[in-house]
Amino acid sequence: MDPKATWKGVFPAVTTQFRPDFSVDLEATAKVIEALITDGVSGLIICGTVGENCSLTRSEKVSLVETAVATARGRVPVISGLAEYTSAFGADYAREATKAGVNGLMVMPAMVYPAKPRETIDHLTTIAKATDTPIMVYNNPPSYRTDVTPTMLAGLSDIDTIVAFKDSSGDTRRIVDVRNMTGDRFIPFCGLDDVVLETVALGAVGWVSGMSNVFPREGETLFRLVRDGRFAEAMPIYDWFMPILHLDARPDLVQAIKYCEKILGRGTDLTRPPRLALDAAEKAELEAVMQKAIANRPVLPETGLPAAA
């Protein structure tokens, strides 16, 4: 089967669960994954930004990937984030994650400094040549300052293992620009929650989502409605969802997502330092947003999503 065929729909960037001593809790993470699959998500991103990739050791990342693959049991694709500091480290992790059974890799530019375009291209190329596992290029210039532009992405067209891109720039025009430059060469994914309707309307076929960890059925339903052109039904859900989706664009998005998960009983709010717990005022702000969202939770139209458990 073409590995690209199943890279469609909502792929939550799964949170890594920790014990009170900040050790990785594989069992709790598996429960989070199982709940997301039960709620009908289309795929999983493990060890992404939301999964606190750069706060994990190599062995912890591999254990989390193995846990995700074992939990998913082939029901949805499992993609591992890759955010290593050097090209050699990235190539090594790509090979390890492939052995662990991932369906894909979501690769970021090197996480050391704002690289020159040719350095970023070389980094991505080195990792892509280290494995035959399909790769999604992850672009997030607001957070990480290195920008993989449409022109740079077009320059990677001849590397067969690079099959998709996730854009978190917030500039929805890039979906069109990449399509004009490369046709259907790459699978386009939305990477920023609060522009998902616009991005999917312009042609993105997938959404790597932060806040779909909290409201997975609403996220998948919204995506399907927009994909199918059912905008009259999608807009009320988008309006309801937007205060929650804005949280994905905050610098402390990981703490915000985890705190909202905790409110709904979907996980803990523990994050590894240097990410510290939210203060009292920040928690109160999120509690107010969540209380309003829960009180006004929409009735979801039929989209073919499996029935709720």
CSV table of C-alpha atoms in Angstrom, one decimal:
chain,number,residue,atom,x,y,z
A,1,MET,CA,0.0,0.0,0.0
A,2,ASP,CA,1.2,3.5,-0.8
A,3,PRO,CA,2.2,4.9,2.7
A,4,LYS,CA,0.8,8.3,1.7
A,5,ALA,CA,-2.7,6.9,1.3
A,6,THR,CA,-3.7,7.0,5.0
A,7,TRP,CA,-2.1,10.4,5.7
A,8,LYS,CA,-5.4,12.3,5.8
A,9,GLY,CA,-7.6,13.7,8.6
A,10,VAL,CA,-6.8,14.8,12.1
A,11,PHE,CA,-3.5,13.6,13.7
A,12,PRO,CA,-3.3,14.9,17.3
A,13,ALA,CA,0.1,15.7,18.5
A,14,VAL,CA,-0.1,13.4,21.5
A,15,THR,CA,1.0,14.6,24.9
A,16,THR,CA,3.6,12.6,26.8
A,17,GLN,CA,2.4,11.6,30.2
A,18,PHE,CA,4.7,11.9,33.2
A,19,ARG,CA,4.7,10.6,36.8
A,20,PRO,CA,5.0,13.0,39.7
A,21,ASP,CA,8.8,12.5,39.6
A,22,PHE,CA,8.7,13.5,35.9
A,23,SER,CA,9.6,10.1,34.7
A,24,VAL,CA,7.8,9.0,31.5
A,25,ASP,CA,4.5,7.1,32.2
A,26,LEU,CA,4.2,4.7,29.3
A,27,GLU,CA,1.0,3.1,30.6
A,28,ALA,CA,-0.7,6.5,31.0
A,29,THR,CA,0.4,7.6,27.6
A,30,ALA,CA,-1.0,4.4,26.1
A,31,LYS,CA,-4.4,5.2,27.7
A,32,VAL,CA,-4.3,8.7,26.2
A,33,ILE,CA,-3.6,7.1,22.8
A,34,GLU,CA,-6.3,4.5,23.1
A,35,ALA,CA,-8.9,7.2,24.0
A,36,LEU,CA,-8.0,9.3,21.0
A,37,ILE,CA,-8.3,6.3,18.7
A,38,THR,CA,-11.6,5.4,20.2
A,39,ASP,CA,-12.8,8.9,19.6
A,40,GLY,CA,-12.1,8.5,15.9
A,41,VAL,CA,-8.9,10.4,15.1
A,42,SER,CA,-7.2,9.6,11.8
A,43,GLY,CA,-3.6,9.3,13.0
A,44,LEU,CA,-1.1,10.1,15.8
A,45,ILE,CA,1.9,12.2,16.1
A,46,ILE,CA,4.2,10.9,18.9
A,47,CYS,CA,7.1,13.0,20.4
A,48,GLY,CA,6.1,16.2,18.6
A,49,THR,CA,6.4,19.6,20.1
A,50,VAL,CA,3.3,18.9,22.2
A,51,GLY,CA,4.9,15.6,23.2
A,52,GLU,CA,7.9,17.5,24.6
A,53,ASN,CA,10.3,15.9,22.2
A,54,CYS,CA,13.3,18.0,23.2
A,55,SER,CA,12.8,17.2,26.9
A,56,LEU,CA,13.1,13.5,26.3
A,57,THR,CA,16.1,11.2,26.1
A,58,ARG,CA,16.7,9.1,23.0
A,59,SER,CA,15.6,5.9,24.8
A,60,GLU,CA,12.5,7.5,26.1
A,61,LYS,CA,11.5,8.6,22.6
A,62,VAL,CA,12.0,5.1,21.3
A,63,SER,CA,10.0,3.6,24.2
A,64,LEU,CA,7.1,6.1,23.5
A,65,VAL,CA,7.1,5.2,19.8
A,66,GLU,CA,7.1,1.5,20.6
A,67,THR,CA,4.2,2.0,23.0
A,68,ALA,CA,2.2,4.0,20.4
A,69,VAL,CA,2.8,1.4,17.7
A,70,ALA,CA,1.7,-1.4,20.1
A,71,THR,CA,-1.3,0.5,21.2
A,72,ALA,CA,-2.4,1.6,17.8
A,73,ARG,CA,-2.2,-2.0,16.4
A,74,GLY,CA,-2.4,-0.7,12.8
A,75,ARG,CA,-5.7,1.0,13.3
A,76,VAL,CA,-4.2,4.5,12.5
A,77,PRO,CA,-0.8,5.7,11.3
A,78,VAL,CA,1.8,6.5,13.9
A,79,ILE,CA,4.2,9.3,13.0
A,80,SER,CA,7.2,10.2,15.2
A,81,GLY,CA,8.4,13.7,15.6
A,82,LEU,CA,12.1,14.2,14.9
A,83,ALA,CA,13.8,17.3,16.4
A,84,GLU,CA,17.4,16.4,16.8
A,85,TYR,CA,20.2,18.9,17.2
A,86,THR,CA,22.5,17.6,14.4
A,87,SER,CA,21.9,15.9,11.1
A,88,ALA,CA,23.8,12.8,12.3
A,89,PHE,CA,21.6,12.5,15.4
A,90,GLY,CA,18.6,13.0,13.2
A,91,ALA,CA,19.6,10.2,10.9
A,92,ASP,CA,20.3,7.9,13.8
A,93,TYR,CA,16.9,8.5,15.4
A,94,ALA,CA,15.2,8.1,12.0
A,95,ARG,CA,16.7,4.6,11.8
A,96,GLU,CA,15.7,3.7,15.4
A,97,ALA,CA,12.2,5.0,14.9
A,98,THR,CA,11.9,3.0,11.7
A,99,LYS,CA,13.0,-0.2,13.6
A,100,ALA,CA,10.3,0.6,16.2
A,101,GLY,CA,7.6,0.4,13.5
A,102,VAL,CA,6.6,4.0,12.9
A,103,ASN,CA,4.6,4.7,9.7
A,104,GLY,CA,6.3,8.1,9.2
A,105,LEU,CA,8.6,10.8,10.6
A,106,MET,CA,7.7,14.4,11.1
A,107,VAL,CA,11.0,16.2,10.7
A,108,MET,CA,11.9,19.6,12.0
A,109,PRO,CA,14.9,21.7,11.0
A,110,ALA,CA,17.9,21.3,13.3
A,111,MET,CA,17.0,22.7,16.7
A,112,VAL,CA,20.2,24.6,17.4
A,113,TYR,CA,20.0,28.0,15.7
A,114,PRO,CA,18.2,29.7,12.8
A,115,ALA,CA,19.8,27.9,9.9
A,116,LYS,CA,20.5,29.2,6.5
A,117,PRO,CA,18.3,27.8,3.8
A,118,ARG,CA,21.0,25.5,2.3
A,119,GLU,CA,21.8,24.2,5.8
A,120,THR,CA,18.1,23.3,6.4
A,121,ILE,CA,17.8,21.6,3.0
A,122,ASP,CA,21.0,19.6,3.7
A,123,HIS,CA,19.7,18.6,7.2
A,124,LEU,CA,16.4,17.4,5.8
A,125,THR,CA,18.1,15.6,2.9
A,126,THR,CA,20.5,13.8,5.2
A,127,ILE,CA,17.7,12.5,7.4
A,128,ALA,CA,15.6,11.5,4.4
A,129,LYS,CA,18.4,9.5,2.9
A,130,ALA,CA,18.9,7.6,6.2
A,131,THR,CA,15.6,5.7,6.0
A,132,ASP,CA,12.9,4.7,3.6
A,133,THR,CA,10.2,5.8,6.1
A,134,PRO,CA,8.0,8.5,4.7
A,135,ILE,CA,8.7,12.0,6.0
A,136,MET,CA,6.5,15.0,6.7
A,137,VAL,CA,8.5,18.2,6.8
A,138,TYR,CA,7.5,20.3,9.8
A,139,ASN,CA,7.7,24.1,9.4
A,140,ASN,CA,7.1,26.4,12.4
A,141,PRO,CA,8.9,29.7,11.9
A,142,PRO,CA,7.0,31.6,14.6
A,143,SER,CA,8.3,29.2,17.3
A,144,TYR,CA,11.6,28.0,15.9
A,145,ARG,CA,12.7,30.9,13.6
A,146,THR,CA,13.9,28.6,10.7
A,147,ASP,CA,11.5,28.9,7.8
A,148,VAL,CA,11.1,26.1,5.2
A,149,THR,CA,9.6,28.2,2.5
A,150,PRO,CA,7.6,26.9,-0.5
A,151,THR,CA,10.6,27.5,-2.7
A,152,MET,CA,12.8,25.4,-0.4
A,153,LEU,CA,10.1,22.6,-0.2
A,154,ALA,CA,9.9,22.6,-4.0
A,155,GLY,CA,13.7,22.1,-4.0
A,156,LEU,CA,13.1,18.8,-2.1
A,157,SER,CA,10.8,17.4,-4.7
A,158,ASP,CA,13.3,14.9,-6.0
A,159,ILE,CA,13.7,13.2,-2.6
A,160,ASP,CA,11.1,10.4,-2.7
A,161,THR,CA,10.9,9.8,1.0
A,162,ILE,CA,9.7,13.4,1.7
A,163,VAL,CA,6.0,13.0,1.0
A,164,ALA,CA,4.2,15.7,3.1
A,165,PHE,CA,4.6,19.0,4.8
A,166,LYS,CA,3.0,20.5,7.9
A,167,ASP,CA,2.8,24.3,7.9
A,168,SER,CA,2.5,26.1,11.2
A,169,SER,CA,3.4,29.5,9.8
A,170,GLY,CA,-0.2,30.7,9.9
A,171,ASP,CA,0.2,31.9,6.3
A,172,THR,CA,-2.5,29.9,4.6
A,173,ARG,CA,-1.3,31.2,1.2
A,174,ARG,CA,1.5,28.7,1.4
A,175,ILE,CA,-0.8,25.8,0.6
A,176,VAL,CA,-1.6,27.4,-2.7
A,177,ASP,CA,2.0,28.4,-3.4
A,178,VAL,CA,3.3,24.9,-2.8
A,179,ARG,CA,0.5,23.5,-5.0
A,180,ASN,CA,1.4,25.9,-7.8
A,181,MET,CA,5.1,25.0,-7.6
A,182,THR,CA,4.8,21.2,-7.1
A,183,GLY,CA,1.3,20.1,-8.1
A,184,ASP,CA,0.2,17.2,-5.9
A,185,ARG,CA,3.8,16.1,-5.1
A,186,PHE,CA,3.4,16.7,-1.3
A,187,ILE,CA,0.5,16.0,1.1
A,188,PRO,CA,-0.4,19.3,2.7
A,189,PHE,CA,-1.2,19.4,6.4
A,190,CYS,CA,-2.4,22.3,8.6
A,191,GLY,CA,-0.2,22.7,11.6
A,192,LEU,CA,-1.8,25.6,13.4
A,193,ASP,CA,-5.1,25.0,15.1
A,194,ASP,CA,-6.7,28.4,14.7
A,195,VAL,CA,-6.4,28.6,10.9
A,196,VAL,CA,-7.6,25.0,10.2
A,197,LEU,CA,-10.8,25.9,8.4
A,198,GLU,CA,-9.0,28.3,6.1
A,199,THR,CA,-6.2,25.9,5.5
A,200,VAL,CA,-8.3,22.9,4.7
A,201,ALA,CA,-10.6,25.0,2.5
A,202,LEU,CA,-7.5,25.8,0.5
A,203,GLY,CA,-6.5,22.2,0.0
A,204,ALA,CA,-4.9,20.8,3.1
A,205,VAL,CA,-5.9,17.1,3.5
A,206,GLY,CA,-4.7,16.7,7.1
A,207,TRP,CA,-4.4,18.6,10.3
A,208,VAL,CA,-1.7,18.0,13.0
A,209,SER,CA,-3.7,19.3,15.9
A,210,GLY,CA,-2.9,20.3,19.5
A,211,MET,CA,-6.3,21.0,20.9
A,212,SER,CA,-7.8,17.9,19.3
A,213,ASN,CA,-6.2,16.1,22.2
A,214,VAL,CA,-8.8,17.8,24.3
A,215,PHE,CA,-11.8,17.6,22.0
A,216,PRO,CA,-10.9,14.9,19.4
A,217,ARG,CA,-14.4,14.2,18.1
A,218,GLU,CA,-15.1,17.9,17.6
A,219,GLY,CA,-11.8,18.3,15.8
A,220,GLU,CA,-12.3,15.3,13.5
A,221,THR,CA,-15.9,16.4,12.8
A,222,LEU,CA,-14.8,20.0,12.0
A,223,PHE,CA,-12.1,18.7,9.7
A,224,ARG,CA,-14.6,16.4,7.8
A,225,LEU,CA,-17.2,19.1,7.4
A,226,VAL,CA,-14.7,21.6,5.9
A,227,ARG,CA,-13.2,18.9,3.7
A,228,ASP,CA,-16.6,18.1,2.3
A,229,GLY,CA,-17.5,21.7,1.7
A,230,ARG,CA,-20.2,21.7,4.5
A,231,PHE,CA,-19.3,25.2,5.6
A,232,ALA,CA,-22.8,26.2,7.0
A,233,GLU,CA,-22.5,23.3,9.5
A,234,ALA,CA,-18.7,23.8,10.1
A,235,MET,CA,-18.9,27.5,11.0
A,236,PRO,CA,-20.8,27.2,14.3
A,237,ILE,CA,-18.4,24.5,15.4
A,238,TYR,CA,-15.4,26.7,14.4
A,239,ASP,CA,-16.9,29.7,16.2
A,240,TRP,CA,-17.4,27.5,19.4
A,241,PHE,CA,-13.9,26.0,19.0
A,242,MET,CA,-11.9,29.1,18.3
A,243,PRO,CA,-11.1,30.2,21.9
A,244,ILE,CA,-9.8,26.7,22.5
A,245,LEU,CA,-7.9,26.6,19.2
A,246,HIS,CA,-6.1,29.9,20.0
A,247,LEU,CA,-4.4,28.2,22.9
A,248,ASP,CA,-2.4,26.2,20.3
A,249,ALA,CA,-0.6,29.4,19.3
A,250,ARG,CA,0.7,30.4,22.7
A,251,PRO,CA,4.3,29.9,23.8
A,252,ASP,CA,3.0,27.7,26.6
A,253,LEU,CA,0.8,25.7,24.4
A,254,VAL,CA,2.0,22.4,25.9
A,255,GLN,CA,1.0,23.4,29.4
A,256,ALA,CA,-2.3,24.8,28.1
A,257,ILE,CA,-3.2,21.7,26.2
A,258,LYS,CA,-2.2,19.4,29.1
A,259,TYR,CA,-4.2,21.5,31.6
A,260,CYS,CA,-7.3,21.3,29.4
A,261,GLU,CA,-6.8,17.6,29.1
A,262,LYS,CA,-6.7,17.4,32.9
A,263,ILE,CA,-9.9,19.3,33.2
A,264,LEU,CA,-11.7,16.7,31.0
A,265,GLY,CA,-10.0,13.8,32.7
A,266,ARG,CA,-7.9,12.9,29.6
A,267,GLY,CA,-4.5,13.1,31.2
A,268,THR,CA,-2.3,15.0,33.7
A,269,ASP,CA,-1.0,18.5,33.4
A,270,LEU,CA,2.6,17.6,34.4
A,271,THR,CA,5.3,19.0,32.0
A,272,ARG,CA,9.0,18.6,32.3
A,273,PRO,CA,11.1,21.6,33.3
A,274,PRO,CA,12.0,24.0,31.9
A,275,ARG,CA,8.3,23.9,31.1
A,276,LEU,CA,6.8,24.9,34.5
A,277,ALA,CA,3.2,24.5,35.7
A,278,LEU,CA,0.8,27.3,34.9
A,279,ASP,CA,0.3,29.9,37.6
A,280,ALA,CA,-3.0,30.5,39.4
A,281,ALA,CA,-4.1,33.3,37.0
A,282,GLU,CA,-3.3,31.3,33.9
A,283,LYS,CA,-5.2,28.2,35.3
A,284,ALA,CA,-8.2,30.4,36.1
A,285,GLU,CA,-8.1,31.8,32.5
A,286,LEU,CA,-8.1,28.3,31.0
A,287,GLU,CA,-10.8,27.1,33.4
A,288,ALA,CA,-13.1,29.9,32.3
A,289,VAL,CA,-12.5,29.1,28.6
A,290,MET,CA,-13.1,25.4,29.2
A,291,GLN,CA,-16.2,25.9,31.3
A,292,LYS,CA,-17.7,28.0,28.6
A,293,ALA,CA,-16.7,25.4,26.0
A,294,ILE,CA,-18.2,22.5,28.0
A,295,ALA,CA,-21.4,24.4,28.7
A,296,ASN,CA,-21.9,25.1,25.0
A,297,ARG,CA,-20.5,21.9,23.5
A,298,PRO,CA,-22.2,21.5,20.1
A,299,VAL,CA,-24.3,18.7,18.9
A,300,LEU,CA,-22.2,17.2,16.1
A,301,PRO,CA,-23.7,16.5,12.6
A,302,GLU,CA,-23.1,13.2,11.0
A,303,THR,CA,-19.8,12.9,9.2
A,304,GLY,CA,-19.2,9.2,9.2
A,305,LEU,CA,-17.2,9.4,12.5
A,306,PRO,CA,-17.6,6.1,14.5
A,307,ALA,CA,-20.2,6.3,17.3
A,308,ALA,CA,-19.0,7.6,20.6
A,309,ALA,CA,-18.1,4.9,23.1
